[in-house]
PDB file of C-alpha atoms in Angstrom:
ATOM      1  CA  ASN A  10     -56.742-115.424 130.920  1.00 63.00           C
ATOM      2  CA  ALA A  11     -55.250-114.267 134.266  1.00 73.00           C
ATOM      3  CA  GLY A  12     -52.146-116.863 133.848  1.00 93.00           C
ATOM      4  CA  VAL A  13     -49.715-116.394 136.837  1.00 95.00           C
ATOM      5  CA  THR A  14     -50.620-113.579 139.339  1.00 96.00           C
ATOM      6  CA  GLN A  15     -48.357-111.897 141.844  1.00 97.00           C
ATOM      7  CA  THR A  16     -49.355-109.882 144.814  1.00 97.00           C
ATOM      8  CA  PRO A  17     -48.340-107.261 145.797  1.00 96.00           C
ATOM      9  CA  LYS A  18     -46.705-105.660 142.592  1.00 95.00           C
ATOM     10  CA  PHE A  19     -44.705-103.127 144.569  1.00 96.00           C
ATOM     11  CA  ARG A  20     -43.761-103.284 148.540  1.00 96.00           C
ATOM     12  CA  VAL A  21     -41.345-100.793 150.564  1.00 97.00           C
ATOM     13  CA  LEU A  22     -39.946-102.741 153.692  1.00 96.00           C
ATOM     14  CA  LYS A  23     -37.782-101.490 156.586  1.00 97.00           C
ATOM     15  CA  THR A  24     -34.650-103.689 157.473  1.00 97.00           C
ATOM     16  CA  GLY A  25     -36.190-106.542 160.080  1.00 97.00           C
ATOM     17  CA  GLN A  26     -39.789-106.285 158.814  1.00 97.00           C
ATOM     18  CA  SER A  27     -41.585-109.267 157.567  1.00 96.00           C
ATOM     19  CA  MET A  28     -43.988-109.739 154.367  1.00 96.00           C
ATOM     20  CA  THR A  29     -45.145-112.541 151.991  1.00 97.00           C
ATOM     21  CA  LEU A  30     -45.393-112.547 148.349  1.00 97.00           C
ATOM     22  CA  LEU A  31     -48.422-114.629 146.956  1.00 97.00           C
ATOM     23  CA  CYS A  32     -48.261-116.128 143.501  1.00 98.00           C
ATOM     24  CA  ALA A  33     -51.553-118.012 142.214  1.00 97.00           C
ATOM     25  CA  GLN A  34     -51.767-119.740 139.032  1.00 97.00           C
ATOM     26  CA  ASP A  35     -54.967-120.893 137.181  1.00 95.00           C
ATOM     27  CA  MET A  36     -53.325-123.158 134.923  1.00 93.00           C
ATOM     28  CA  ASN A  37     -53.719-126.445 137.210  1.00 93.00           C
ATOM     29  CA  HIS A  38     -49.600-126.330 136.702  1.00 92.00           C
ATOM     30  CA  GLU A  39     -48.142-128.918 138.910  1.00 91.00           C
ATOM     31  CA  TYR A  40     -44.285-126.936 139.484  1.00 91.00           C
ATOM     32  CA  MET A  41     -44.096-123.531 140.743  1.00 93.00           C
ATOM     33  CA  TYR A  42     -40.996-121.550 141.133  1.00 94.00           C
ATOM     34  CA  TRP A  43     -39.718-118.329 143.272  1.00 96.00           C
ATOM     35  CA  TYR A  44     -37.070-116.235 141.125  1.00 96.00           C
ATOM     36  CA  ARG A  45     -35.316-113.048 141.839  1.00 96.00           C
ATOM     37  CA  GLN A  46     -33.881-110.786 139.182  1.00 94.00           C
ATOM     38  CA  ASP A  47     -30.897-108.472 139.791  1.00 93.00           C
ATOM     39  CA  PRO A  48     -29.068-106.263 137.271  1.00 88.00           C
ATOM     40  CA  GLY A  49     -26.408-108.200 135.722  1.00 85.00           C
ATOM     41  CA  MET A  50     -27.192-111.535 137.466  1.00 87.00           C
ATOM     42  CA  GLY A  51     -30.216-112.574 135.421  1.00 88.00           C
ATOM     43  CA  LEU A  52     -32.856-115.079 137.140  1.00 92.00           C
ATOM     44  CA  ARG A  53     -31.589-117.017 140.431  1.00 93.00           C
ATOM     45  CA  LEU A  54     -33.583-119.791 141.670  1.00 92.00           C
ATOM     46  CA  ILE A  55     -34.873-119.033 145.374  1.00 96.00           C
ATOM     47  CA  HIS A  56     -37.156-121.762 145.747  1.00 95.00           C
ATOM     48  CA  TYR A  57     -39.540-124.356 144.274  1.00 92.00           C
ATOM     49  CA  SER A  58     -42.200-126.739 144.486  1.00 93.00           C
ATOM     50  CA  VAL A  59     -42.805-130.031 142.372  1.00 89.00           C
ATOM     51  CA  GLY A  60     -46.422-130.320 143.901  1.00 91.00           C
ATOM     52  CA  GLU A  61     -49.203-129.720 146.209  1.00 93.00           C
ATOM     53  CA  GLY A  62     -47.678-129.863 149.517  1.00 93.00           C
ATOM     54  CA  THR A  63     -43.987-130.052 148.724  1.00 93.00           C
ATOM     55  CA  THR A  64     -41.231-127.103 148.527  1.00 95.00           C
ATOM     56  CA  ALA A  65     -37.138-127.573 147.946  1.00 93.00           C
ATOM     57  CA  LYS A  66     -34.190-125.149 147.772  1.00 93.00           C
ATOM     58  CA  GLY A  67     -33.233-123.144 144.795  1.00 91.00           C
ATOM     59  CA  GLU A  68     -29.790-121.142 144.353  1.00 90.00           C
ATOM     60  CA  VAL A  69     -30.263-118.397 146.622  1.00 95.00           C
ATOM     61  CA  PRO A  70     -32.473-119.875 149.442  1.00 96.00           C
ATOM     62  CA  ASP A  71     -31.280-118.244 152.493  1.00 96.00           C
ATOM     63  CA  GLY A  72     -33.690-115.926 154.161  1.00 96.00           C
ATOM     64  CA  TYR A  73     -36.663-116.663 152.218  1.00 97.00           C
ATOM     65  CA  ASN A  74     -39.435-119.200 153.190  1.00 97.00           C
ATOM     66  CA  VAL A  75     -42.008-120.879 151.174  1.00 97.00           C
ATOM     67  CA  SER A  76     -45.321-122.670 151.482  1.00 97.00           C
ATOM     68  CA  ARG A  77     -47.557-124.455 148.818  1.00 96.00           C
ATOM     69  CA  LEU A  78     -50.500-125.567 150.600  1.00 95.00           C
ATOM     70  CA  LYS A  79     -52.797-125.337 147.833  1.00 95.00           C
ATOM     71  CA  LYS A  80     -51.897-126.523 144.136  1.00 95.00           C
ATOM     72  CA  GLN A  81     -52.599-123.154 142.511  1.00 96.00           C
ATOM     73  CA  ASN A  82     -50.729-121.015 145.098  1.00 97.00           C
ATOM     74  CA  PHE A  83     -46.994-120.567 146.405  1.00 98.00           C
ATOM     75  CA  LEU A  84     -46.227-117.933 149.018  1.00 98.00           C
ATOM     76  CA  LEU A  85     -42.789-116.313 149.481  1.00 98.00           C
ATOM     77  CA  GLY A  86     -41.945-115.057 153.034  1.00 97.00           C
ATOM     78  CA  LEU A  87     -38.956-113.059 153.959  1.00 96.00           C
ATOM     79  CA  GLU A  88     -39.031-113.214 157.980  1.00 92.00           C
ATOM     80  CA  SER A  89     -36.698-110.452 158.631  1.00 96.00           C
ATOM     81  CA  ALA A  90     -36.102-108.311 155.640  1.00 95.00           C
ATOM     82  CA  ALA A  91     -32.199-107.453 154.668  1.00 97.00           C
ATOM     83  CA  PRO A  92     -31.354-104.409 152.069  1.00 97.00           C
ATOM     84  CA  SER A  93     -29.610-107.410 150.018  1.00 96.00           C
ATOM     85  CA  GLN A  94     -33.090-108.366 149.393  1.00 97.00           C
ATOM     86  CA  THR A  95     -33.843-105.581 147.333  1.00 97.00           C
ATOM     87  CA  SER A  96     -35.095-107.158 144.181  1.00 97.00           C
ATOM     88  CA  VAL A  97     -37.694-108.013 141.480  1.00 96.00           C
ATOM     89  CA  TYR A  98     -39.246-111.101 142.156  1.00 97.00           C
ATOM     90  CA  PHE A  99     -40.549-113.618 139.754  1.00 96.00           C
ATOM     91  CA  CYS A 100     -43.234-116.338 140.240  1.00 96.00           C
ATOM     92  CA  ALA A 101     -43.347-119.168 137.685  1.00 94.00           C
ATOM     93  CA  SER A 102     -45.184-122.199 136.709  1.00 93.00           C
ATOM     94  CA  SER A 103     -44.855-125.306 134.433  1.00 89.00           C
ATOM     95  CA  TYR A 104     -47.051-128.130 133.677  1.00 84.00           C
ATOM     96  CA  SER A 105     -44.543-130.476 133.355  1.00 74.00           C
ATOM     97  CA  ARG A 106     -40.787-130.541 132.638  1.00 65.00           C
ATOM     98  CA  PRO A 107     -39.148-129.806 130.284  1.00 62.00           C
ATOM     99  CA  GLY A 108     -42.111-127.544 129.690  1.00 67.00           C
ATOM    100  CA  GLU A 109     -42.835-123.802 129.341  1.00 82.00           C
ATOM    101  CA  LEU A 110     -42.436-121.831 131.925  1.00 90.00           C
ATOM    102  CA  PHE A 111     -44.802-119.467 132.733  1.00 92.00           C
ATOM    103  CA  PHE A 112     -44.178-116.050 134.732  1.00 94.00           C
ATOM    104  CA  GLY A 113     -45.831-113.304 136.502  1.00 95.00           C
ATOM    105  CA  GLU A 114     -45.385-109.952 135.620  1.00 93.00           C
ATOM    106  CA  GLY A 115     -43.052-109.407 138.811  1.00 95.00           C
ATOM    107  CA  SER A 116     -43.077-107.548 142.392  1.00 97.00           C
ATOM    108  CA  ARG A 117     -40.597-105.213 142.977  1.00 96.00           C
ATOM    109  CA  LEU A 118     -39.391-105.254 146.656  1.00 97.00           C
ATOM    110  CA  THR A 119     -37.151-102.463 147.990  1.00 97.00           C
ATOM    111  CA  VAL A 120     -35.675-102.794 151.622  1.00 97.00           C
ATOM    112  CA  LEU A 121     -34.615 -99.671 153.550  1.00 96.00           C
TER     113      LEU A 121
ATOM    114  CA  ALA B  25     -24.878-128.951 137.609  1.00 75.00           C
ATOM    115  CA  GLN B  26     -25.544-126.969 134.555  1.00 83.00           C
ATOM    116  CA  SER B  27     -24.663-123.214 133.733  1.00 89.00           C
ATOM    117  CA  VAL B  28     -25.263-120.733 130.588  1.00 93.00           C
ATOM    118  CA  THR B  29     -23.075-117.938 129.801  1.00 95.00           C
ATOM    119  CA  GLN B  30     -24.385-115.000 127.655  1.00 96.00           C
ATOM    120  CA  LEU B  31     -21.472-112.844 126.802  1.00 90.00           C
ATOM    121  CA  ASP B  32     -23.358-110.381 125.272  1.00 94.00           C
ATOM    122  CA  SER B  33     -24.674-107.751 127.905  1.00 94.00           C
ATOM    123  CA  GLN B  34     -25.911-105.351 125.120  1.00 96.00           C
ATOM    124  CA  VAL B  35     -26.340-105.799 121.480  1.00 97.00           C
ATOM    125  CA  PRO B  36     -27.406-102.374 119.572  1.00 97.00           C
ATOM    126  CA  VAL B  37     -28.640-102.939 116.295  1.00 97.00           C
ATOM    127  CA  PHE B  38     -29.823-100.900 113.291  1.00 97.00           C
ATOM    128  CA  GLU B  39     -33.619-101.836 112.496  1.00 97.00           C
ATOM    129  CA  GLU B  40     -34.137-104.130 109.399  1.00 97.00           C
ATOM    130  CA  ALA B  41     -30.518-105.340 110.143  1.00 98.00           C
ATOM    131  CA  PRO B  42     -29.619-109.108 111.172  1.00 98.00           C
ATOM    132  CA  VAL B  43     -28.921-110.000 114.729  1.00 98.00           C
ATOM    133  CA  GLU B  44     -27.339-112.730 116.517  1.00 97.00           C
ATOM    134  CA  LEU B  45     -27.158-113.051 120.209  1.00 98.00           C
ATOM    135  CA  ARG B  46     -25.170-115.920 121.617  1.00 97.00           C
ATOM    136  CA  CYS B  47     -25.543-118.373 124.367  1.00 97.00           C
ATOM    137  CA  ASN B  48     -23.348-121.076 125.544  1.00 97.00           C
ATOM    138  CA  TYR B  49     -23.865-123.523 127.977  1.00 94.00           C
ATOM    139  CA  SER B  50     -21.933-126.012 130.132  1.00 91.00           C
ATOM    140  CA  SER B  51     -23.477-129.563 131.336  1.00 84.00           C
ATOM    141  CA  SER B  52     -21.887-132.976 131.691  1.00 79.00           C
ATOM    142  CA  VAL B  53     -25.469-134.660 130.511  1.00 82.00           C
ATOM    143  CA  SER B  54     -27.867-134.141 127.953  1.00 84.00           C
ATOM    144  CA  VAL B  55     -29.664-130.761 127.920  1.00 87.00           C
ATOM    145  CA  TYR B  56     -32.893-129.036 127.131  1.00 90.00           C
ATOM    146  CA  LEU B  57     -32.402-125.420 125.800  1.00 93.00           C
ATOM    147  CA  PHE B  58     -34.331-122.128 126.241  1.00 94.00           C
ATOM    148  CA  TRP B  59     -34.579-118.677 125.134  1.00 97.00           C
ATOM    149  CA  TYR B  60     -37.376-116.044 126.717  1.00 96.00           C
ATOM    150  CA  VAL B  61     -37.722-112.666 126.093  1.00 96.00           C
ATOM    151  CA  GLN B  62     -38.748-110.060 128.861  1.00 94.00           C
ATOM    152  CA  TYR B  63     -40.138-106.727 127.457  1.00 93.00           C
ATOM    153  CA  PRO B  64     -39.726-103.815 129.842  1.00 89.00           C
ATOM    154  CA  ASN B  65     -41.918-104.222 133.185  1.00 85.00           C
ATOM    155  CA  GLN B  66     -43.004-107.465 132.201  1.00 88.00           C
ATOM    156  CA  GLY B  67     -42.223-111.030 133.311  1.00 89.00           C
ATOM    157  CA  LEU B  68     -40.472-113.550 130.669  1.00 92.00           C
ATOM    158  CA  GLN B  69     -42.274-115.352 128.030  1.00 93.00           C
ATOM    159  CA  LEU B  70     -40.887-118.472 125.831  1.00 93.00           C
ATOM    160  CA  LEU B  71     -39.657-117.528 122.215  1.00 95.00           C
ATOM    161  CA  LEU B  72     -38.553-121.242 121.285  1.00 95.00           C
ATOM    162  CA  LYS B  73     -36.959-124.244 122.766  1.00 92.00           C
ATOM    163  CA  TYR B  74     -35.154-127.258 122.231  1.00 92.00           C
ATOM    164  CA  LEU B  75     -35.656-130.596 123.225  1.00 88.00           C
ATOM    165  CA  SER B  76     -34.762-132.841 120.637  1.00 86.00           C
ATOM    166  CA  GLY B  77     -34.606-133.709 116.862  1.00 87.00           C
ATOM    167  CA  SER B  78     -33.607-130.695 114.498  1.00 89.00           C
ATOM    168  CA  THR B  79     -31.127-128.531 115.716  1.00 90.00           C
ATOM    169  CA  LEU B  80     -33.111-125.482 114.113  1.00 95.00           C
ATOM    170  CA  VAL B  81     -35.482-124.224 116.138  1.00 95.00           C
ATOM    171  CA  LYS B  82     -38.205-121.917 114.854  1.00 96.00           C
ATOM    172  CA  GLY B  83     -39.912-119.517 117.553  1.00 94.00           C
ATOM    173  CA  ILE B  84     -42.215-116.354 117.731  1.00 93.00           C
ATOM    174  CA  ASN B  85     -41.695-113.324 116.066  1.00 92.00           C
ATOM    175  CA  GLY B  86     -39.360-114.337 113.591  1.00 95.00           C
ATOM    176  CA  PHE B  87     -36.694-115.533 115.843  1.00 97.00           C
ATOM    177  CA  GLU B  88     -34.982-119.155 115.403  1.00 97.00           C
ATOM    178  CA  ALA B  89     -31.827-120.790 117.164  1.00 97.00           C
ATOM    179  CA  GLU B  90     -29.330-123.446 116.184  1.00 95.00           C
ATOM    180  CA  PHE B  91     -28.407-125.928 118.668  1.00 95.00           C
ATOM    181  CA  ASN B  92     -24.600-126.892 118.422  1.00 94.00           C
ATOM    182  CA  LYS B  93     -23.786-129.807 120.683  1.00 91.00           C
ATOM    183  CA  SER B  94     -19.957-129.669 119.560  1.00 92.00           C
ATOM    184  CA  GLN B  95     -19.657-126.088 120.380  1.00 93.00           C
ATOM    185  CA  THR B  96     -22.137-126.527 123.557  1.00 94.00           C
ATOM    186  CA  SER B  97     -23.891-123.335 122.009  1.00 96.00           C
ATOM    187  CA  PHE B  98     -27.454-122.232 121.413  1.00 97.00           C
ATOM    188  CA  HIS B  99     -27.157-119.051 119.407  1.00 97.00           C
ATOM    189  CA  LEU B 100     -30.174-116.725 118.724  1.00 98.00           C
ATOM    190  CA  ARG B 101     -31.031-115.209 115.154  1.00 98.00           C
ATOM    191  CA  LYS B 102     -33.543-113.014 113.626  1.00 98.00           C
ATOM    192  CA  PRO B 103     -32.365-111.648 110.095  1.00 97.00           C
ATOM    193  CA  SER B 104     -34.520-108.223 110.048  1.00 97.00           C
ATOM    194  CA  VAL B 105     -35.035-106.874 113.577  1.00 97.00           C
ATOM    195  CA  HIS B 106     -37.838-104.560 114.250  1.00 97.00           C
ATOM    196  CA  ILE B 107     -38.070-101.802 117.074  1.00 96.00           C
ATOM    197  CA  SER B 108     -40.544-103.687 118.755  1.00 95.00           C
ATOM    198  CA  ASP B 109     -37.868-106.592 119.379  1.00 97.00           C
ATOM    199  CA  THR B 110     -36.138-104.361 122.077  1.00 97.00           C
ATOM    200  CA  ALA B 111     -36.017-105.950 124.945  1.00 97.00           C
ATOM    201  CA  GLU B 112     -33.927-108.575 126.938  1.00 96.00           C
ATOM    202  CA  TYR B 113     -33.100-111.990 125.859  1.00 97.00           C
ATOM    203  CA  PHE B 114     -32.509-114.952 128.154  1.00 96.00           C
ATOM    204  CA  CYS B 115     -30.893-118.164 127.449  1.00 96.00           C
ATOM    205  CA  ALA B 116     -31.801-120.882 129.661  1.00 94.00           C
ATOM    206  CA  VAL B 117     -31.123-124.655 130.396  1.00 91.00           C
ATOM    207  CA  THR B 118     -32.026-127.564 132.042  1.00 87.00           C
ATOM    208  CA  ASN B 119     -30.550-131.203 132.232  1.00 81.00           C
ATOM    209  CA  SER B 120     -33.044-133.995 130.545  1.00 73.00           C
ATOM    210  CA  GLY B 121     -32.637-136.566 133.294  1.00 67.00           C
ATOM    211  CA  GLY B 122     -34.811-136.677 136.357  1.00 60.00           C
ATOM    212  CA  TYR B 123     -35.952-133.327 137.830  1.00 63.00           C
ATOM    213  CA  GLN B 124     -33.379-130.708 137.397  1.00 64.00           C
ATOM    214  CA  LYS B 125     -33.891-126.729 137.651  1.00 77.00           C
ATOM    215  CA  VAL B 126     -33.939-124.607 135.024  1.00 86.00           C
ATOM    216  CA  THR B 127     -30.659-122.128 135.065  1.00 88.00           C
ATOM    217  CA  PHE B 128     -30.698-118.849 133.329  1.00 92.00           C
ATOM    218  CA  GLY B 129     -28.293-117.016 131.662  1.00 94.00           C
ATOM    219  CA  THR B 130     -27.061-113.155 132.736  1.00 94.00           C
ATOM    220  CA  GLY B 131     -29.346-111.592 129.964  1.00 95.00           C
ATOM    221  CA  THR B 132     -28.513-109.690 126.743  1.00 97.00           C
ATOM    222  CA  LYS B 133     -30.271-106.455 126.198  1.00 96.00           C
ATOM    223  CA  LEU B 134     -31.100-106.041 122.479  1.00 97.00           C
ATOM    224  CA  GLN B 135     -31.663-102.325 121.451  1.00 97.00           C
ATOM    225  CA  VAL B 136     -32.983-101.578 117.996  1.00 97.00           C
ATOM    226  CA  ILE B 137     -32.047 -98.434 116.736  1.00 97.00           C
ATOM    227  CA  PRO B 138     -34.105 -96.719 114.362  1.00 95.00           C
TER     228      PRO B 138
END
């Protein structure tokens, strides 16, 4: 069972470059989320989606954009990467709330 | 808005000893509470959740937690830990009404010592 799949798993960028992280889930979940994890700060919500075609801002949305054109996919974009965006990014999905969150394995991004 | 506090960033414990990981939350309305575990280089997975009903919640791998509304706490316990329990544990909260995001604590690293 695939569950939640994130690509790529590792990426190194230079300041100012752009990139997109892809999250795909095969569980037909309505809700999808992007979190970033930094040492000592736990997980912070970047953006989330409550259904296909909808997105909303979380705690730390600045510098990121998202799209949910298909129910199974949730894309996180960085238009102009900054060193402060060096982090591990996790995608999660849930069928409903307060449902269990299912997490991907993470994408480690380094911005030089 | 809700918040979660995990006061202990690291908890070392000897194998087969009991452990308690502390979690306190703040919210002006009713809440749902969760504990997640993260093994090295992996995503988080659900250990247990409190939605309503019995305040003592049992989860996977022998863990349990008790919801205490008066103390706004949801501490995680295990009577006898194993080496394989070495991981980082996150407490999380969400408000029960409407759509609200899930807020995570900063995590507690449990180190089980042989």
